[in-house]
């Protein structure tokens, strides 16, 4: 976790509410690291994003899936770190991806520079996402009890090691839900919520698990258009967020067959698309149990 966090000396003020002098403490705080990552394909720069270092190969692989460039483990031949400056020093901030010979190179090498908050999104409309889908979440037969879905944010939070240290990263967790209860398959954290999702999807691609049928993607923040896009491109049938979705995210979820949940807070949640996937709670009240089906 060394590069994922950094220590910084700070001045901490304690206000006592009386309007008089208050003590100042000198201490160290732990911050989430943020550095640029350049992605190269075929020897040419393709995109740059700001991210929290760590799981970088997962990030690149997931980004390539989200962009519709690859959809299987066999289409990504290799990844390697390249020298990061003119002097040839290894900064671990440049990754070269080698694609299989039969994979079409992107039409344009975009030289995009983005912030960690907005992520990298090459598709800008519902129609373009629909045309690039390799998998069909609408055909996924997953059904999930609503109370099981509601407990995933807490499960996600319990596993957020970097957040515990910094309080400054987003998280994305991939859960498989079956009769034995939800199983956390992969969790990734990053200063960018889009990066966290790409890291999860990239992990799955490198494990040769795509499409991610029968899974739920739980995220710690809001659900944007881009997050629904990334879920759909990976074949994930359910995307659940702690905060609100955008209107375009809801539209895209309807179009692609992704169940979209927002404001999932343990005891309540809102379903914006795909209500049919949510079943009755597993833990019924005494009145419900006597009422029967």
C-alpha atoms as one frame of an Amber mdcrd trajectory, in Angstrom:
protein
   0.000   0.000   0.000   3.100   2.211  -0.021   2.349   4.107  -3.247  -1.397
   4.147  -2.638  -0.989   6.496   0.319   1.342   9.326   1.300   2.072  10.950
   4.643   1.872  14.714   4.953   2.664  16.989   7.893  -0.329  19.147   8.785
  -1.478  21.738  11.298  -4.631  20.652  13.068  -6.820  23.290  14.736  -9.218
  22.402  17.542 -12.053  24.901  18.037 -13.566  25.012  21.492 -16.519  27.209
  20.548 -15.740  29.923  23.102 -14.132  32.408  20.724 -10.894  32.292  22.688
  -7.560  30.834  21.732  -7.490  27.214  20.701  -4.607  24.738  20.597  -2.789
  23.891  17.368  -1.328  20.429  17.001   1.403  19.415  14.601   0.888  15.907
  13.288   0.953  13.675  10.234  -2.016  12.763   8.107  -2.328   9.987   5.519
  -3.510  11.025   2.054  -4.654   8.918  -0.886  -1.966   9.098  -3.567  -2.846
  10.540  -6.968  -0.537  10.257  -9.979  -0.963  10.247 -13.768  -1.057   6.992
 -15.711  -0.373   7.048 -19.441  -1.813   4.169 -21.472  -0.012   3.233 -24.681
  -1.234   0.860 -27.372   1.023  -0.276 -30.180   3.758   2.091 -29.086   1.549
   5.180 -29.268   0.042   7.182 -26.437  -3.679   6.500 -26.197  -4.907   8.170
 -23.000  -3.831   9.569 -19.644  -5.821   9.434 -16.431  -5.203  10.471 -12.846
  -5.394   7.487 -10.520  -4.282   6.024  -7.224  -1.244   3.823  -7.989  -1.859
   0.131  -7.453  -3.603  -2.548  -9.513  -2.532  -0.581 -12.596  -2.665  -3.552
 -14.961  -6.245  -4.164 -13.830  -7.018  -0.501 -14.518  -5.649  -0.631 -18.062
  -7.367  -3.932 -18.861 -10.697  -2.670 -17.543 -10.355   0.590 -19.433  -9.829
  -1.334 -22.678 -12.971  -3.356 -21.970 -14.968  -0.196 -21.206 -13.796   1.345
 -24.465 -15.004  -1.705 -26.426 -11.483  -2.502 -27.633 -11.288  -5.962 -26.045
 -13.730  -8.323 -24.333 -11.731 -11.462 -23.571  -8.512 -12.530 -21.900  -7.045
 -13.796 -25.182  -7.292 -10.370 -26.844  -4.810  -8.814 -24.410  -1.391 -10.348
 -25.041   0.675  -8.469 -22.466   1.148  -5.303 -20.428   4.376  -3.784 -19.168
   5.613  -0.652 -17.465   7.665   1.675 -19.673  10.193   4.370 -18.817   8.338
   7.427 -17.623  10.623  10.290 -18.645  13.142  11.348 -21.245  16.014  10.153
 -19.069  14.685   6.608 -19.076  13.802   6.576 -15.371  11.158   4.031 -14.369
   8.281   5.962 -12.786   5.666   3.186 -13.012   3.287   5.723 -14.541   3.332
   4.480 -18.157   1.901   1.144 -19.317   2.215  -0.346 -22.801  -0.576  -2.767
 -23.767  -0.027  -5.284 -26.554  -3.195  -6.531 -28.231  -3.682  -9.754 -30.157
  -3.025  -9.471 -33.923  -6.715  -9.876 -34.788  -7.872  -7.059 -32.469  -8.658
  -3.859 -34.328  -6.712  -0.840 -33.159  -8.802   2.126 -32.016  -9.808   4.445
 -34.852  -8.112   7.401 -33.193  -5.343   7.713 -30.670  -7.012  10.345 -28.546
  -4.281  11.810 -26.326  -6.963  12.407 -23.704  -5.969  13.853 -20.329  -8.634
  13.509 -17.678  -9.045  13.999 -13.965  -9.538  11.128 -11.570 -13.113  12.267
 -10.951 -14.382  12.146 -14.511 -12.610   9.024 -15.754 -12.085   8.209 -19.407
 -15.178   7.844 -21.543 -14.836   7.396 -25.292 -18.520   6.784 -25.929 -20.823
   9.740 -25.460 -24.300   8.480 -26.271 -26.631   5.609 -25.474 -26.697   4.563
 -29.105 -22.932   4.301 -29.363 -22.798   2.206 -26.190 -25.474  -0.119 -27.525
 -23.553  -0.646 -30.748 -20.336  -1.598 -28.939 -21.831  -4.041 -26.416 -20.266
  -7.512 -26.606 -22.521  -8.993 -23.910 -26.236  -8.694 -23.114 -27.040  -8.028
 -19.433 -30.759  -8.078 -20.270 -30.564 -11.861 -20.771 -28.971 -12.520 -17.384
 -31.336 -14.615 -15.214 -29.998 -13.274 -11.891 -32.583 -12.716  -9.166 -31.545
 -11.199  -5.838 -33.513 -10.729  -2.599 -33.851  -7.034  -1.858 -32.474  -7.356
   1.677 -29.361  -9.139   0.408 -28.767  -6.317  -2.049 -29.263  -3.745   0.707
 -26.486  -5.233   2.854 -23.788  -4.929   0.169 -22.764  -1.306   0.960 -21.860
  -2.343   4.496 -19.954  -5.364   3.206 -18.100  -3.073   0.827 -17.283  -0.557
   3.525 -15.885  -3.241   5.832 -13.308  -4.178   3.178 -12.079  -0.652   2.335
  -8.539  -0.688   3.718  -7.312   2.450   1.921 -10.403   4.427   2.898  -9.793
   3.487   6.517  -6.372   5.119   6.300  -7.259   8.181   4.207 -11.016   8.741
   4.031 -10.377   9.894   0.464 -11.009   7.095  -2.035 -13.942   5.533  -3.855
 -14.544   1.795  -3.864 -16.071  -0.720  -6.253 -16.837  -4.262  -5.177 -17.909
  -7.218  -7.292 -20.250  -9.624  -5.491 -21.594 -13.004  -6.481 -24.957 -13.715
  -4.894 -26.264 -17.253  -4.462 -27.971 -19.376  -1.836 -24.967 -19.143   0.483
 -25.197 -15.353   0.592 -23.156 -12.609  -1.091 -19.481 -13.342  -1.772 -17.056
 -10.469  -2.390 -15.010 -11.523  -5.413 -12.959  -8.377  -5.898 -12.653  -4.932
  -4.329 -10.659  -2.023  -5.708 -10.176   1.511  -4.365  -9.105   4.666  -6.175
  -9.420   8.441  -6.003 -11.553   8.099  -9.153 -14.752   6.081  -8.970 -14.433
   5.261 -12.681 -10.933   3.938 -12.089 -12.136   1.741  -9.229 -14.713   0.136
 -11.525 -12.190  -0.307 -14.341  -9.842  -2.027 -11.881 -12.590  -4.495 -10.951
 -13.487  -5.188 -14.583  -9.809  -5.513 -15.505  -9.261  -8.001 -12.695 -12.143
 -10.073 -14.060 -10.785  -9.966 -17.616  -7.332 -11.066 -16.450  -9.002 -13.930
 -14.545 -10.856 -14.856 -17.761 -14.244 -14.312 -16.064 -16.016 -12.103 -18.620
 -18.934 -11.818 -19.024 -19.662 -11.251 -15.341 -23.026 -12.996 -15.319 -24.799
 -13.386 -12.005 -22.880 -10.603 -10.269 -23.606  -7.282  -8.577 -21.304  -4.268
  -8.816 -21.578  -2.199  -5.637 -20.007   1.272  -5.692 -19.433   3.701  -2.859
 -20.498   6.898  -4.618 -23.029   7.921  -7.214 -23.945   6.075 -10.409 -23.050
   8.047 -13.522 -23.629   7.250 -17.185 -20.048   5.990 -17.437 -20.445   3.508
 -14.593 -23.545   1.976 -16.180 -21.604   1.806 -19.443 -18.723  -0.019 -17.781
 -21.080  -2.480 -16.073 -22.893  -3.225 -19.320 -19.658  -3.660 -21.284 -18.526
  -6.267 -18.733 -21.869  -8.092 -18.744 -22.727  -7.131 -15.138 -26.512  -7.341
 -14.613 -26.835  -5.216 -11.428 -25.191  -1.909 -10.504 -25.891  -0.610  -7.001
 -24.741   2.771  -5.698 -24.777   4.378  -2.274 -25.714   7.749  -3.783 -27.839
   9.015  -6.653 -27.761   8.038 -10.319 -27.963  10.575 -13.102 -30.897  10.703
 -15.505 -28.727   9.524 -18.393 -27.442   6.643 -16.279 -31.036   5.517 -15.718
 -31.801   5.818 -19.432 -28.751   3.744 -20.347 -29.621   1.101 -17.740 -33.068
   0.678 -19.285 -31.564   0.442 -22.774 -28.901  -2.127 -21.853 -30.883  -4.248
 -19.394 -28.823  -3.353 -16.320 -30.672  -3.186 -13.012 -29.783   0.209 -11.525
 -30.088   0.868  -7.794 -29.343   4.113  -5.975 -29.383   5.415  -2.406 -28.705
   1.910  -1.086 -28.304   2.632   2.624 -28.877  -0.662   4.427 -32.581  -0.285
   5.216 -33.807   1.287   1.980 -32.896   1.615  -1.666 -34.332   3.045  -4.884
 -34.613   1.000  -8.077 -34.375   3.076 -11.250 -34.311   0.251 -13.815 -34.696
  -3.513 -13.837 -37.083  -3.947 -10.895 -37.861  -7.504 -12.044 -34.512  -8.797
 -10.767 -35.290  -7.970  -7.144 -37.083 -10.647  -5.132 -38.741 -10.795  -1.735
 -36.510 -10.428   1.321 -34.882 -13.636   2.563 -35.469 -12.591   6.177 -39.223
 -12.154   6.395 -40.976 -10.568   9.320 -43.246 -12.776  11.463 -46.310 -11.273
   9.766 -44.879 -11.913   6.285 -43.902 -15.465   7.190 -47.471 -16.294   8.300
 -48.970 -14.543   5.283 -47.363 -17.035   2.908 -46.427 -16.313  -0.722
